[in-house]
Coordinates of C-alpha atoms in Angstrom, one line a residue:
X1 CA 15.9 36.8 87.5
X2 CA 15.6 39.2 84.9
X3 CA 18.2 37.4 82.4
X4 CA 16.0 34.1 83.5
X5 CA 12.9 36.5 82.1
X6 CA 14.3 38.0 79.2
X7 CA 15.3 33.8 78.0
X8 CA 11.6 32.7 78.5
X9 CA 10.7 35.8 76.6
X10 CA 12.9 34.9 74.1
X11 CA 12.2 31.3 73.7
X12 CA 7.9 32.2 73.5
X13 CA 9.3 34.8 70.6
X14 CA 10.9 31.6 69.6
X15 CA 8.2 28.9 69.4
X16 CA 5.4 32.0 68.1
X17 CA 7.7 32.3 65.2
X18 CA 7.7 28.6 64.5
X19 CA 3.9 27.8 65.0
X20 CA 3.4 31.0 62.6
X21 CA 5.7 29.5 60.1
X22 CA 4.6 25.9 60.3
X23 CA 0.9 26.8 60.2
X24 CA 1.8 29.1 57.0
X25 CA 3.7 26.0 55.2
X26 CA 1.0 23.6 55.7
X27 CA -2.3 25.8 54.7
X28 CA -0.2 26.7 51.5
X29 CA 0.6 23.2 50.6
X30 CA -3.3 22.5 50.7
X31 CA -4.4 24.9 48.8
X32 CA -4.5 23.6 44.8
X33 CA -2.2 25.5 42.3
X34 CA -3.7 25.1 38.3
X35 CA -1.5 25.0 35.4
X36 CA -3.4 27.4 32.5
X37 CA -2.9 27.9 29.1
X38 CA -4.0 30.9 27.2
X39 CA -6.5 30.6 24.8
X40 CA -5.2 31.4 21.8
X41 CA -6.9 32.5 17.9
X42 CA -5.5 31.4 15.0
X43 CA -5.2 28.6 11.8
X44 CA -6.0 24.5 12.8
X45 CA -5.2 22.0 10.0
X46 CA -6.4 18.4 10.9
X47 CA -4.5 15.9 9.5
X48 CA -4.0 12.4 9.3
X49 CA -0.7 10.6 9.0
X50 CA 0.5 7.5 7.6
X51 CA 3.4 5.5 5.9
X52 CA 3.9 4.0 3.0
X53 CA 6.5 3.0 0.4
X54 CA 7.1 4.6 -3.2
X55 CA 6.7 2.7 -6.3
X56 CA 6.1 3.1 -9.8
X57 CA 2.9 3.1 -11.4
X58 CA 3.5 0.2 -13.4
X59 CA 6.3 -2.5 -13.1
X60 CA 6.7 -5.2 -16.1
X61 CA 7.5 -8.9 -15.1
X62 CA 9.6 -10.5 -17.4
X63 CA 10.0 -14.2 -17.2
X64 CA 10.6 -17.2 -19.7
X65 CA 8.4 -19.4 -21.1
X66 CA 11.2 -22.0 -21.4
X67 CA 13.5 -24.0 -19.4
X68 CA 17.7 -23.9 -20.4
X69 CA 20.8 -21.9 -19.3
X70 CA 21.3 -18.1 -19.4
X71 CA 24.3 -17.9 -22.1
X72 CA 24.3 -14.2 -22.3
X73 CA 23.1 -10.8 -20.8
X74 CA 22.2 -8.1 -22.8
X75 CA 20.9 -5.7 -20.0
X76 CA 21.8 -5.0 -16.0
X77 CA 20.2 -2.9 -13.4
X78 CA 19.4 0.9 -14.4
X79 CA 19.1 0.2 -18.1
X80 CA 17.3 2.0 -20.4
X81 CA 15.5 -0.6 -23.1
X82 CA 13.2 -0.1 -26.1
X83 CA 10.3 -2.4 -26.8
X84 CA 11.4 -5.6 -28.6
X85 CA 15.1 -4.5 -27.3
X86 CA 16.9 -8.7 -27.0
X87 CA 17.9 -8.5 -22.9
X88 CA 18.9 -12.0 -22.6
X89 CA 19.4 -15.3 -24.3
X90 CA 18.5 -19.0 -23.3
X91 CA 21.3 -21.4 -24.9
X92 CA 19.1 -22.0 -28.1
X93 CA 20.7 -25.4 -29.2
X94 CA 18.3 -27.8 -27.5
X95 CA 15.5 -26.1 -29.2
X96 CA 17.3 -25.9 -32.6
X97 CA 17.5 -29.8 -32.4
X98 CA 13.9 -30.0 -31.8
X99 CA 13.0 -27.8 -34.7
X100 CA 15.1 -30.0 -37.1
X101 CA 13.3 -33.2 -35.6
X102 CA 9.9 -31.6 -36.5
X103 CA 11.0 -30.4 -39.6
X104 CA 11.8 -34.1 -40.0
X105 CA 8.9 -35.4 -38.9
X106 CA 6.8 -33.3 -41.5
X107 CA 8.6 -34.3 -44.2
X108 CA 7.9 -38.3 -42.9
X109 CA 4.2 -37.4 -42.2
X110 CA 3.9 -35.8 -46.0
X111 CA 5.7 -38.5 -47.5
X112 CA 3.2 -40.8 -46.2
X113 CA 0.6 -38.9 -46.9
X114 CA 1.6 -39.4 -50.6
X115 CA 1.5 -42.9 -50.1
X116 CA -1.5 -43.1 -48.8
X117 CA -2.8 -41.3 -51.5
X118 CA -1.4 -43.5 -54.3
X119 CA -2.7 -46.0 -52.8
X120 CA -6.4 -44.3 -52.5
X121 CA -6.6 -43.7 -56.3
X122 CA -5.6 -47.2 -57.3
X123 CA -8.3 -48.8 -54.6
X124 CA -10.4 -46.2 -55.9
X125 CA -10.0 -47.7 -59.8
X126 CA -9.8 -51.2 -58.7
X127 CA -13.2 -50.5 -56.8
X128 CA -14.5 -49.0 -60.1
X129 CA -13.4 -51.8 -62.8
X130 CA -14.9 -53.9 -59.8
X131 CA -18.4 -52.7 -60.5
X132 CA -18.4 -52.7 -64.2
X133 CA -17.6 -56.6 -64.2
X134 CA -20.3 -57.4 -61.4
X135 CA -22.8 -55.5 -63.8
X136 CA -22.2 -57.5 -66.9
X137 CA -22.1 -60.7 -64.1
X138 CA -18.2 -61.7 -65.0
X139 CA -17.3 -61.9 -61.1
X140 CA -18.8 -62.2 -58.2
X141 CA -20.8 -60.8 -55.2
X142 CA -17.6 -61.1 -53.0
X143 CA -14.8 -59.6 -55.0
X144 CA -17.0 -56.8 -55.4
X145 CA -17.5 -56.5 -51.6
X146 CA -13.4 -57.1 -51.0
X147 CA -12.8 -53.7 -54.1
X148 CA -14.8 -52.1 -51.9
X149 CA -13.3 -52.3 -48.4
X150 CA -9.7 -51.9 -49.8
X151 CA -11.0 -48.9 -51.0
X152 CA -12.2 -47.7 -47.9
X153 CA -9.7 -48.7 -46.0
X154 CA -7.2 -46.9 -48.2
X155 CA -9.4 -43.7 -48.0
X156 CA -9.0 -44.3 -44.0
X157 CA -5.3 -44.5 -44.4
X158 CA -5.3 -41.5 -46.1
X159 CA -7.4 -39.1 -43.8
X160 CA -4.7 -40.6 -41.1
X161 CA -1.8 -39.2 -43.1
X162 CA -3.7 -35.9 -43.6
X163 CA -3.8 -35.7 -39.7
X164 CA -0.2 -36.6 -39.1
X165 CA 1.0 -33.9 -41.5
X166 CA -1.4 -31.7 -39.6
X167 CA 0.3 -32.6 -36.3
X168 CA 3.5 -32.5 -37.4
X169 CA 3.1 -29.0 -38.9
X170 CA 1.7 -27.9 -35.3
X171 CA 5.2 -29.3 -34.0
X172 CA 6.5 -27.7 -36.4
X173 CA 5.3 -24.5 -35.4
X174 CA 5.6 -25.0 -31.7
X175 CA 9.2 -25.8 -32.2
X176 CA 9.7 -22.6 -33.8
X177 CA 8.0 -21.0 -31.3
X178 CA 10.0 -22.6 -28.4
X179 CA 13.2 -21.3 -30.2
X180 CA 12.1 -18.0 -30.6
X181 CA 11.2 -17.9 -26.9
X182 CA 14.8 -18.5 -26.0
X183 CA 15.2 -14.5 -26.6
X184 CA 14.1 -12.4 -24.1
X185 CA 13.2 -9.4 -25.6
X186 CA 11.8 -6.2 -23.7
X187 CA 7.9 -6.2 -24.1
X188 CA 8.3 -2.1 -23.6
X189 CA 10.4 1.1 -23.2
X190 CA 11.6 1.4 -19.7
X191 CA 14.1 1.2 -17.2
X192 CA 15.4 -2.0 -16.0
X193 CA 14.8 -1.7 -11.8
X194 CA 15.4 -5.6 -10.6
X195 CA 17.4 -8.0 -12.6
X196 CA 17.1 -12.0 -11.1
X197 CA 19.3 -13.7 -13.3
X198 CA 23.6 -14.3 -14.1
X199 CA 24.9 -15.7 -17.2
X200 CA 25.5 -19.3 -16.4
X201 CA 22.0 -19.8 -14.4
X202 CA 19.9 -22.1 -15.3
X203 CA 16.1 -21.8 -15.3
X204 CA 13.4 -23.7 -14.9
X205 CA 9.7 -23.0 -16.9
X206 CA 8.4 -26.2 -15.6
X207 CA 5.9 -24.8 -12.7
X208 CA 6.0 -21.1 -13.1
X209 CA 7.3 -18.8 -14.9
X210 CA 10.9 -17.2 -13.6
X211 CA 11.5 -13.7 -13.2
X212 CA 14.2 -12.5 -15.0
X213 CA 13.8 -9.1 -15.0
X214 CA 11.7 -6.1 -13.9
X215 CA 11.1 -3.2 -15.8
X216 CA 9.8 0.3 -14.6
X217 CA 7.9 1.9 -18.4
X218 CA 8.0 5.3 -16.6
X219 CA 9.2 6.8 -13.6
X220 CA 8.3 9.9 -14.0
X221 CA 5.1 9.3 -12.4
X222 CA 5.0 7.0 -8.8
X223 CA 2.5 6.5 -6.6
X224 CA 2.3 5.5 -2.9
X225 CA 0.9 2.7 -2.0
X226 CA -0.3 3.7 2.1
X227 CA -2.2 2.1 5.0
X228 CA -4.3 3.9 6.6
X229 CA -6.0 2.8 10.1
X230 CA -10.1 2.2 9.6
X231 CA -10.6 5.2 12.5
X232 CA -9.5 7.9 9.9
X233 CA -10.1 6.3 6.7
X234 CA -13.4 7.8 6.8
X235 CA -11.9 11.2 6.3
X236 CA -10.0 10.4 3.2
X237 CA -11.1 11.3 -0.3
X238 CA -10.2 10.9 -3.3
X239 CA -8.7 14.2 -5.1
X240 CA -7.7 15.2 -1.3
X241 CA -4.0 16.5 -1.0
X242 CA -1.4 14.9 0.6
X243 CA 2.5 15.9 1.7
X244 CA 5.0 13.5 2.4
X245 CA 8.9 13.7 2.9
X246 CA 11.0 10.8 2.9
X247 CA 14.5 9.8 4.5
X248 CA 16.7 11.2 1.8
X249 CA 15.3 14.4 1.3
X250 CA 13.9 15.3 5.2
X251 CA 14.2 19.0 4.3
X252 CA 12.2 18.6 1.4
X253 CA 8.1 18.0 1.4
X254 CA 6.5 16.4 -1.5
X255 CA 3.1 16.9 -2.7
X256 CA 0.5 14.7 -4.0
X257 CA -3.5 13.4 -4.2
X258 CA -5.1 10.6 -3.4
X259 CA -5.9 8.9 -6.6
X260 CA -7.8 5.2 -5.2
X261 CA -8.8 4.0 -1.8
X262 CA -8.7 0.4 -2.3
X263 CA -11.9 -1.7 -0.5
X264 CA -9.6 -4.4 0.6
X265 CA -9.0 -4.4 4.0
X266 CA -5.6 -5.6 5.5
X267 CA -5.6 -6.8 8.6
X268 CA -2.5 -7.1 11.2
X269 CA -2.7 -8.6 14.7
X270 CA -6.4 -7.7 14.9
X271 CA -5.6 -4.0 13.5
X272 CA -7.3 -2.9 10.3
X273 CA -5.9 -0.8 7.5
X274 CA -6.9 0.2 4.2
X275 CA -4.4 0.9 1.0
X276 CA -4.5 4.6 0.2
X277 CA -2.9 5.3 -3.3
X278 CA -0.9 8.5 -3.9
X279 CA -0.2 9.7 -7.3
X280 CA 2.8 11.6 -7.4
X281 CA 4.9 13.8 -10.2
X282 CA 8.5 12.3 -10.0
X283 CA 9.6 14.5 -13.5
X284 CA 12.4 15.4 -11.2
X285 CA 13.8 11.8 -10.7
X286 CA 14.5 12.4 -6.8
X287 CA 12.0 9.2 -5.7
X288 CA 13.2 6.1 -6.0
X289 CA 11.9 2.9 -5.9
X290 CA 10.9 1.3 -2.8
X291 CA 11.6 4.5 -0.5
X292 CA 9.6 5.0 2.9
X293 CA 7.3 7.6 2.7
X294 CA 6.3 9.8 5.7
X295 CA 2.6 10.9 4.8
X296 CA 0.2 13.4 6.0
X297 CA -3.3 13.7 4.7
X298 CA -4.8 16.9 4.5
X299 CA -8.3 16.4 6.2
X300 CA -9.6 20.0 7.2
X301 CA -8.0 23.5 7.6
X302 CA -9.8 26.9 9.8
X303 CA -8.6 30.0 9.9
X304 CA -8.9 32.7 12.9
X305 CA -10.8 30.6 15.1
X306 CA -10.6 30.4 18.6
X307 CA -8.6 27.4 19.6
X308 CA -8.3 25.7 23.3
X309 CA -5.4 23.4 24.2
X310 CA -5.9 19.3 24.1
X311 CA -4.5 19.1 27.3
X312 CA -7.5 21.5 28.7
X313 CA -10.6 19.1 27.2
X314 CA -8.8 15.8 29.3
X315 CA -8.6 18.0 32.1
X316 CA -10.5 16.8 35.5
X317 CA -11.2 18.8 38.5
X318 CA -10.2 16.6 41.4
X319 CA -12.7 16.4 44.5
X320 CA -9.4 16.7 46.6
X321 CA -8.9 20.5 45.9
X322 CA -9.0 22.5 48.5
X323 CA -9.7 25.7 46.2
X324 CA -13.3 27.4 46.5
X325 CA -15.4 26.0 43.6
X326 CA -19.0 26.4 43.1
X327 CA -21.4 24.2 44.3
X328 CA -22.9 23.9 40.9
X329 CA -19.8 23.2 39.1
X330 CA -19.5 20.6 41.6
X331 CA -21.8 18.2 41.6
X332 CA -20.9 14.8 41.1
X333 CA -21.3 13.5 37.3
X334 CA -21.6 17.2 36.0
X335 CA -18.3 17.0 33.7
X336 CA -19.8 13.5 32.5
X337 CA -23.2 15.2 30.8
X338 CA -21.4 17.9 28.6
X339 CA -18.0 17.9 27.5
X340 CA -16.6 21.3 29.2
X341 CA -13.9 22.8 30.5
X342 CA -12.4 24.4 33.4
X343 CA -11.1 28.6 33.1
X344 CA -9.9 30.8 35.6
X345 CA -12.5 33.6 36.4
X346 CA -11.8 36.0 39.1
X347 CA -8.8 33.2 41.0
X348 CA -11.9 30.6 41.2
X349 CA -12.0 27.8 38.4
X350 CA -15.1 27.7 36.6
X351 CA -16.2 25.0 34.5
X352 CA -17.4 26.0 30.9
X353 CA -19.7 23.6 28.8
X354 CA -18.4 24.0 25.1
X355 CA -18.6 22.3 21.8
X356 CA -15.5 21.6 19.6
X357 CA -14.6 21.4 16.1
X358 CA -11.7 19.8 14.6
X359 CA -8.5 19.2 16.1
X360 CA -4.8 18.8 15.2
X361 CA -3.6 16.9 18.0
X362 CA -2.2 19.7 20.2
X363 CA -5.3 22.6 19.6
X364 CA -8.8 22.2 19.4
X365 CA -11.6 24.4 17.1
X366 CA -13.8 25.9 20.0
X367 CA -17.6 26.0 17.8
X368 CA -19.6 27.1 21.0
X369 CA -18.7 28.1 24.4
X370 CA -18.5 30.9 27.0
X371 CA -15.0 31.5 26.0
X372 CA -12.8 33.9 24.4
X373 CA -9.5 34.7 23.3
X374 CA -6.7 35.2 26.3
X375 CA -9.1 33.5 28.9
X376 CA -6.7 31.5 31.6
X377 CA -7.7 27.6 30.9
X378 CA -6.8 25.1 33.4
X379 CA -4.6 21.9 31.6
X380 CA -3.3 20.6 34.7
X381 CA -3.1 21.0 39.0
X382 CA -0.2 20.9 41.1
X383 CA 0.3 21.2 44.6
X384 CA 3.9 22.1 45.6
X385 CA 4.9 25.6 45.1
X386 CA 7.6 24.8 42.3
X387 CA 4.8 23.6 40.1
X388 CA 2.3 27.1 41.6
X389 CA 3.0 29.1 38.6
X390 CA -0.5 30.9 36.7
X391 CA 0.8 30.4 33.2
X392 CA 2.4 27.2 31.6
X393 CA 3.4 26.6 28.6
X394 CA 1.4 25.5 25.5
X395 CA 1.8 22.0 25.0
X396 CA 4.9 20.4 23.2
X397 CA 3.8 19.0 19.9
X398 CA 5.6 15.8 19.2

């Protein structure tokens, strides 16, 4: 009996122990658990970020005006060229055959333009003798009237010839032109970036012109050419400072300012961007042509202000917690009125109407607000006993 006693005793012990334990586990995993951040005081710098791709300031186009075969090459990529510097030549032998035919040609149109003059002077006597024998009444009416139309006609004939010689020196001239166009000369000093053309090529003026070559005059100075999105380019102006880095150099940051914000929009998929250009000093040579350019605006900058995480101002108190809150702080549509957030005073949350400042995408400028710096703010709520810890960390900026 008493061993019977002593194993019901021992089994109560037993099943006390376990409703303790159970009834322990569940009220704990009820009651809410908040993530907090401290609030912290220090520097914000809002910025806003964009890409874009380096080019020079000013890139010459050089084409051809004519149409022939590329016989030799006088330049190649990288190459430094002065102004009026010969790059390339267009086999000149068609055009040479066309200024000898117009050379030709004038010498035809000003032969007959002596003939026609000859021939002007004597209708012009004949007209004359002509009227001196009609006025003493030694011929007639008609052969009068017939001196006189060969002598306008032959002053016809010779304004013609006047006009062919005219038009045959234009050829002439055009000819000369068209040959002289078969050199392609450098238009100014710079450095040869793109080159189009092989010796052997042929090209064809007929439509547009072909690009032969590109020339950079100075790459000393580049600018980037950027789009930024219409939701920020509202806080770009021009003279603001801007840092990029770019792929070759991601150790190193560049500087440089916003020198125009362009009006035309471009717009992609329904997305709207405006070109932002960046003057930059490239005296070093270490930007190149074409490079992608990581940039980042300088909007705003505050120092020693008190700052509140992001992660705190998207923060909602969920009806579902089982922690003591205040009625007040809980009535429904309260958060929705103010923007606020929620701080740990005494172990309760209490929610904090506040007014913010500028941002830069992990900490916010706190402008008004019952808070100060080390208060406990709530970012986030968990309810298992891993996640119960008072402090978390400040938000990973990415």
């Amino acid at each position: 009996m008493k061993n019977k006693k002593k194993v019901l005793l021992f089994l109560g012990v037993i099943i006390l122990i376990l409703v303790a334990l159970a009834i322990f586990v569940f009220s704990g995993s009820n009651k809410a658990q908040f993530k907090t951040v401290k609030v912290q005081k220090g520097e914000i710098t809002q910025r806003v970020t964009a890409t874009g791709n380096v080019n020079p300031v000013t890139t010459i186009i050089i084409g051809t005006r004519v149409s022939g075969t590329i016989v030799a090459l006088y330049a190649d990529y990288n190459s430094q060229v002065k102004k009026g510097q010969l790059i390339a030549q267009i086999d000149p032998t068609p055009f040479e055959n066309e200024l000898k035919q117009s050379e030709a040609d004038l010498l035809n149109s000003k032969a007959a333009l002596f003939k026609a003059e000859v021939t002007l002077k004597d209708a012009e006597r004949n007209f004359k003798r002509k009227q001196e024998l009609f006025k003493r009444d030694l011929i007639a009416r008609s052969e009068l009237d017939d001196a006189e139309t060969a002598y306008n006609t032959a002053k016809a004939q010779y304004e013609i010839a006047r006009a062919q010689v005219k038009k045959a020196e234009a050829g002439l001239n055009q000819a000369k032109t068209n040959l002289g166009y078969t050199r392609i000369v450098s238009p100014v000093d710079g450095v040869v970036i793109a080159k189009n053309v092989e010796v052997g090529q042929t090209v064809a003026a007929s439509f547009q012109t072909p690009t032969l070559f590109t020339v950079a005059p100075d790459l000393t100075k580049m600018q980037i050419d950027t789009n930024v999105d219409e939701a920020d380019i509202s806080k770009i102006k021009k003279g603001m400072e801007a840092n990029f880095t770019v792929d070759a150099y991601p150790d190193r940051k560049f500087k440089g300012s916003v020198s125009q914000i362009r009006l035309s929009p471009t717009v992609t998929q329904n997305v709207v961007t405006y070109n932002v250009v960046i003057s930059v000093d490239n005296s070093h040579l270490m930007l190149k042509p074409g490079m992608t350019a990581n940039v980042t605006f300088i909007v705003d900058s505050k120092k020693d202000v008190i700052k509140i995480p992001n992660a705190a101002l998207r923060f909602k108190m969920p009806d579902s917690a089982s922690t003591k809150v205040e009625p007040t702080q809980r009535r429904k549509g309260e958060e929705s009125k103010q923007q606020g957030v929620w701080v740990m005073r005494n172990g309760k949350p209490l929610r904090v109407n506040i007014k913010v400042g500028i941002s830069d995408g992990e900490w916010t400028e706190l402008v008004e607000g019952d808070i100060k710096e080390g208060d406990e703010i709530i970012v986030d709520i968990a309810t298992k006993k891993k996640d119960s810890s008072t402090t978390a960390r400040p938000p990973v900026r990415f």
